[in-house]
Coordinates of C-alpha atoms in Angstrom, one line a residue:
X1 CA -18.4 11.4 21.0
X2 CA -22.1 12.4 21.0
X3 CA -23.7 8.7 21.3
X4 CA -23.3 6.0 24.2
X5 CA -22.2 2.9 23.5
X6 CA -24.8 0.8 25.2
X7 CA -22.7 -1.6 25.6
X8 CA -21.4 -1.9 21.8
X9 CA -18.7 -4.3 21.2
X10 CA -15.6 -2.8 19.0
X11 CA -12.3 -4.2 18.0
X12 CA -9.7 -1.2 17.3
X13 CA -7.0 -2.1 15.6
X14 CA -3.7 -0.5 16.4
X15 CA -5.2 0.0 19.6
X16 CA -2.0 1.6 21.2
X17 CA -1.2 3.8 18.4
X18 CA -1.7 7.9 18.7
X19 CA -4.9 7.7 16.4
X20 CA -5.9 4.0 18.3
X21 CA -5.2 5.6 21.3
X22 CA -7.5 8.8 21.1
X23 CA -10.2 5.7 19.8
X24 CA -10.2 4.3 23.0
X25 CA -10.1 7.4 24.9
X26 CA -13.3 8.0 23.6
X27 CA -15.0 4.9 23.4
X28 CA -14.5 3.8 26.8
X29 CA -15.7 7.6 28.1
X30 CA -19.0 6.4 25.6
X31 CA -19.9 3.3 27.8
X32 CA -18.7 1.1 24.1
X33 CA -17.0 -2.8 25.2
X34 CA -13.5 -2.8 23.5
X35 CA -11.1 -5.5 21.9
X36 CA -7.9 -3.6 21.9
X37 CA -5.4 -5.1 19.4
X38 CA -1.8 -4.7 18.8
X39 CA 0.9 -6.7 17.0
X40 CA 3.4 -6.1 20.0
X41 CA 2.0 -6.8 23.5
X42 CA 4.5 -4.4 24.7
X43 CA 2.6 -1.8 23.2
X44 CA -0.7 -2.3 25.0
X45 CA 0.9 -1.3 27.9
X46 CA 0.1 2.3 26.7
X47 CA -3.3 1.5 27.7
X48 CA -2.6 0.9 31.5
X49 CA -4.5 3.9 32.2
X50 CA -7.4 2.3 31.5
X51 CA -6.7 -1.1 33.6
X52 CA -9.6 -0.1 35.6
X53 CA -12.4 -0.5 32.6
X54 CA -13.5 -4.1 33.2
X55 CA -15.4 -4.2 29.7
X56 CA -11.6 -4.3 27.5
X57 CA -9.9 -7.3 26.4
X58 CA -6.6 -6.7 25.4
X59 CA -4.7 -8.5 22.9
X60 CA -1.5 -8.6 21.6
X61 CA 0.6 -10.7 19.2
X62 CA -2.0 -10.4 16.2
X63 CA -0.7 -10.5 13.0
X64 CA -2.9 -8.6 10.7
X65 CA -1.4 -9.5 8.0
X66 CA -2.4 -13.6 8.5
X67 CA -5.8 -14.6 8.3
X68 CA -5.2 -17.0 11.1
X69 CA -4.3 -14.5 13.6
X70 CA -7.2 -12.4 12.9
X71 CA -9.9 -15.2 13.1
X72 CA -8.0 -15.6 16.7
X73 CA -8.6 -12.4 17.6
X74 CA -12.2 -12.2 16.7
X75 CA -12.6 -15.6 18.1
X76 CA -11.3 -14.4 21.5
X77 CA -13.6 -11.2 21.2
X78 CA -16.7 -13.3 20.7
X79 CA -15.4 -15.5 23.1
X80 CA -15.3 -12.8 25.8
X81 CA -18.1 -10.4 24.5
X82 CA -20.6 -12.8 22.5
X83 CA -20.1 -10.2 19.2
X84 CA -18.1 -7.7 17.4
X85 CA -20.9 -5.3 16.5
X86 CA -17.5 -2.9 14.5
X87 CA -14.3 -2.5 13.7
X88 CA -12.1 0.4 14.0
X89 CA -8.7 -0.2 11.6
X90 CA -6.2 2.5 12.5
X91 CA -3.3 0.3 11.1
X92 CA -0.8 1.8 8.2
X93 CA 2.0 3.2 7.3
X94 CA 3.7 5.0 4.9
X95 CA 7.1 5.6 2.7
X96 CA 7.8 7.5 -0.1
X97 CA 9.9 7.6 -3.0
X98 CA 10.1 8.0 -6.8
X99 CA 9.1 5.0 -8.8
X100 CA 12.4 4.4 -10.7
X101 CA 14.3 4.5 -7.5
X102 CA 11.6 3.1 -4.6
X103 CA 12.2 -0.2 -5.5
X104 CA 9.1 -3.1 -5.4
X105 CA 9.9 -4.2 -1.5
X106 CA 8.7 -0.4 -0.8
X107 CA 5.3 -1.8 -2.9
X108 CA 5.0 -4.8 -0.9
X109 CA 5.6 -3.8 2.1
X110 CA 3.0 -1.2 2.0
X111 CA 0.3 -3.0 0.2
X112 CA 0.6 -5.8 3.1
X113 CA 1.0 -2.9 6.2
X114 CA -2.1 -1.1 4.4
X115 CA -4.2 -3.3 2.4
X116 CA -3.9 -6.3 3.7
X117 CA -4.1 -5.9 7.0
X118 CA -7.0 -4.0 6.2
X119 CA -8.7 -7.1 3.7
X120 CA -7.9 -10.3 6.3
X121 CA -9.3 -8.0 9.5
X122 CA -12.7 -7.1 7.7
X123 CA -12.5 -10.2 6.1
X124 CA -12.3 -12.4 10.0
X125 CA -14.8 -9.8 11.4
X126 CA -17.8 -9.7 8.4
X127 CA -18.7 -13.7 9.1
X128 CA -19.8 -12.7 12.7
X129 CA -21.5 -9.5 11.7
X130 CA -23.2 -11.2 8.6
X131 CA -24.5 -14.1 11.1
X132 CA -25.7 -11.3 13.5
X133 CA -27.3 -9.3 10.5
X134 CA -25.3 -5.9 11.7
X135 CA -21.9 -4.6 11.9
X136 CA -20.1 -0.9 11.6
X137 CA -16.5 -1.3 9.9
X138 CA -14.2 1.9 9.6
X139 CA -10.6 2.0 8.0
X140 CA -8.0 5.0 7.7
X141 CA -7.2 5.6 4.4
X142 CA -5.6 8.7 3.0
X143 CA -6.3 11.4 0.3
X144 CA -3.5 10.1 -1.8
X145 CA -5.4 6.8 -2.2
X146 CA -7.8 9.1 -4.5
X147 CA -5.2 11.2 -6.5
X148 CA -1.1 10.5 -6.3
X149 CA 1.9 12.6 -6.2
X150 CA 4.8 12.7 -6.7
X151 CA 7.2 10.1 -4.7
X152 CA 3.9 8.4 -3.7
X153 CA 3.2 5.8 -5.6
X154 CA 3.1 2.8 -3.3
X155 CA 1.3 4.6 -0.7
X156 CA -1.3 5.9 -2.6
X157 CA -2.1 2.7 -4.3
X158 CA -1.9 1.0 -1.3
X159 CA -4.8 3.4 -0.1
X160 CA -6.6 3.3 -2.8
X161 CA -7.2 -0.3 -2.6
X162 CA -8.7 0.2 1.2
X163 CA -11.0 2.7 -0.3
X164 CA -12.0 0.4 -3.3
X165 CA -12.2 -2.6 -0.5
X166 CA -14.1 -0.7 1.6
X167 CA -17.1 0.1 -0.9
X168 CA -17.0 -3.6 -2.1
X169 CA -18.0 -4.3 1.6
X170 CA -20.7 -1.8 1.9
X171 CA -22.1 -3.0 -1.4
X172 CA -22.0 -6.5 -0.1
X173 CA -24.0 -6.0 3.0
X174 CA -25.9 -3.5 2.6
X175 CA -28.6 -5.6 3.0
X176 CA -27.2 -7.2 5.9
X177 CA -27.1 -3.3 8.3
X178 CA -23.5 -3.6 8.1
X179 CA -21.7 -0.3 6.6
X180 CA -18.4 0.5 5.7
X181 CA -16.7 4.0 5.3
X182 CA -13.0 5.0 5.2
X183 CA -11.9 8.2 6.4
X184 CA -9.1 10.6 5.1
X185 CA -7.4 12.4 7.4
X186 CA -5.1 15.2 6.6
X187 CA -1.6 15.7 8.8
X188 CA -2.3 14.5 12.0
X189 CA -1.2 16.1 15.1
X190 CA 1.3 13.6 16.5
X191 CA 4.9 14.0 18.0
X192 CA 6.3 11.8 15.5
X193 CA 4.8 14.5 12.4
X194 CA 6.3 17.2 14.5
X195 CA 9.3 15.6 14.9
X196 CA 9.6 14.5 11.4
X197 CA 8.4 18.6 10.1
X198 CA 9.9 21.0 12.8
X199 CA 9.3 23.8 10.3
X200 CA 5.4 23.0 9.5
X201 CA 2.5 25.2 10.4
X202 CA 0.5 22.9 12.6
X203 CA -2.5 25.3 12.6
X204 CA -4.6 23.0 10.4
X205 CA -3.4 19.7 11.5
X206 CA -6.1 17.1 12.6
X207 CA -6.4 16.4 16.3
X208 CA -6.5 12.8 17.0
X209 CA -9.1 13.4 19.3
X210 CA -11.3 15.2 16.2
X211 CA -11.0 12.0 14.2
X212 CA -11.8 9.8 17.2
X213 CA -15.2 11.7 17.5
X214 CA -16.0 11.1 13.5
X215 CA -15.6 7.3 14.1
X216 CA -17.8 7.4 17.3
X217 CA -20.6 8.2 15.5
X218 CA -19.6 6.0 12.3
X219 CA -20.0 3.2 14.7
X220 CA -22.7 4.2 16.6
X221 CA -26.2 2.8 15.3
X222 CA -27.0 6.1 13.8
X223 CA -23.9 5.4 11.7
X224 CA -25.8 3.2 9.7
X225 CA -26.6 6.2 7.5
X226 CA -23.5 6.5 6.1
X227 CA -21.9 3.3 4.1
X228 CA -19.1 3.3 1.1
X229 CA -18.0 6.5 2.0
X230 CA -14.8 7.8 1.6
X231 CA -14.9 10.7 4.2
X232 CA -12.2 13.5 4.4
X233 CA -11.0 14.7 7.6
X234 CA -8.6 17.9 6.7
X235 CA -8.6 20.1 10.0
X236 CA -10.5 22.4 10.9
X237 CA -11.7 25.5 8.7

């Protein structure tokens, strides 16, 4: 990442993840203050390595899902840190599946893993930021979320709300210096995806790390250029 943190605060959601993971990484190298959050505190300990940085709160048990659980985590950040100057959502998942055969649960469950979680987080964080008058808040949407195929139905929809959530947040607070932008990564280099597709050409697959350095600068201050963007992030070319 190309700018320091300067002692930012940022909450990063699915902290412990592969993509949450390669966040942190680069953060913490940038000098940023971190809220790491996870749903299971088991999973946090992924981030033992970085039990020496002093300026991370870890918490675990946060339900993104329940708007009471995320005003707890962003009351324990501003507890800790005074503010939460952005937000880094890695959280999602994804199924697939024809339409006649998927089934509504399939729906459901992904519009709460994607879009809710997505809604209640930005939703606990924006109060602080809008008292503070500025705030950087980046999701992780997906390509589908713009145009569908086949089998993905609930997953793209799902997607496509973040997107259309995320530019009803810029447009709300523009005014306020607090941007939002979703990015749309392409495969990403992870051992699940190359356990999952054995046989793909990994060539062109994004590097978590890659994607990590977009949403350095996304929160940075210089970010602030960039708001209700939906920003692919296909590999390299």
């Amino acid at each position: 990442m190309e700018t320091a943190g300067n002692g930012t605060v940022v909450m990063v959601t699915g902290a412990a993840g592969n993509l949450g993971h390669a966040v942190v990484h680069g953060l913490v190298a940038n000098g940023y203050r971190l809220v790491c959050v996870e749903r299971s505190s088991e999973a946090l300990e992924r981030l033992a390595d970085y039990d020496h940085v002093s300026d991370m709160v870890r918490l675990g048990g946060i339900d993104l899902t329940d708007t009471d659980s995320c005003k707890e985590a962003v009351g324990r950040a501003l507890k800790e840190f005074g503010r939460v100057d952005a937000l880094v959502n890695t959280v999602g998942g994804f199924e697939a599946g024809p339409v006649a055969e998927a089934g509504v649960n399939q729906w459901e469950r992904l519009f709460r893993t994607n879009a809710q979680t997505a809604y209640t987080i930005s939703a606990a964080v924006l109060r602080p930021m809008q008292k503070a008058g500025y705030g950087r808040i980046v999701h992780i949407a997906a390509a589908p979320g713009l145009k569908a195929s086949a089998n993905q139905a609930a997953y793209a929809a799902s997607k496509g709300a973040v997107i259309r959530l995320t530019e009803a947040i810029a447009a709300e607070n523009r005014d306020k210096r607090i941007s939002a932008n979703c990015i749309l990564p392409g495969t990403i280099d992870t051992p699940q995806n190359r356990a999952a597709m054995p046989n793909a050409k990994t060539d062109s697959w994004v590097q978590p790390g890659d994607i990590a350095k977009l949403i350095g600068f996304l929160v940075s201050p210089a970010g602030g250029v960039v708001t209700g963007a939906a920003i692919p992030a296909t590999g390299r070319i």
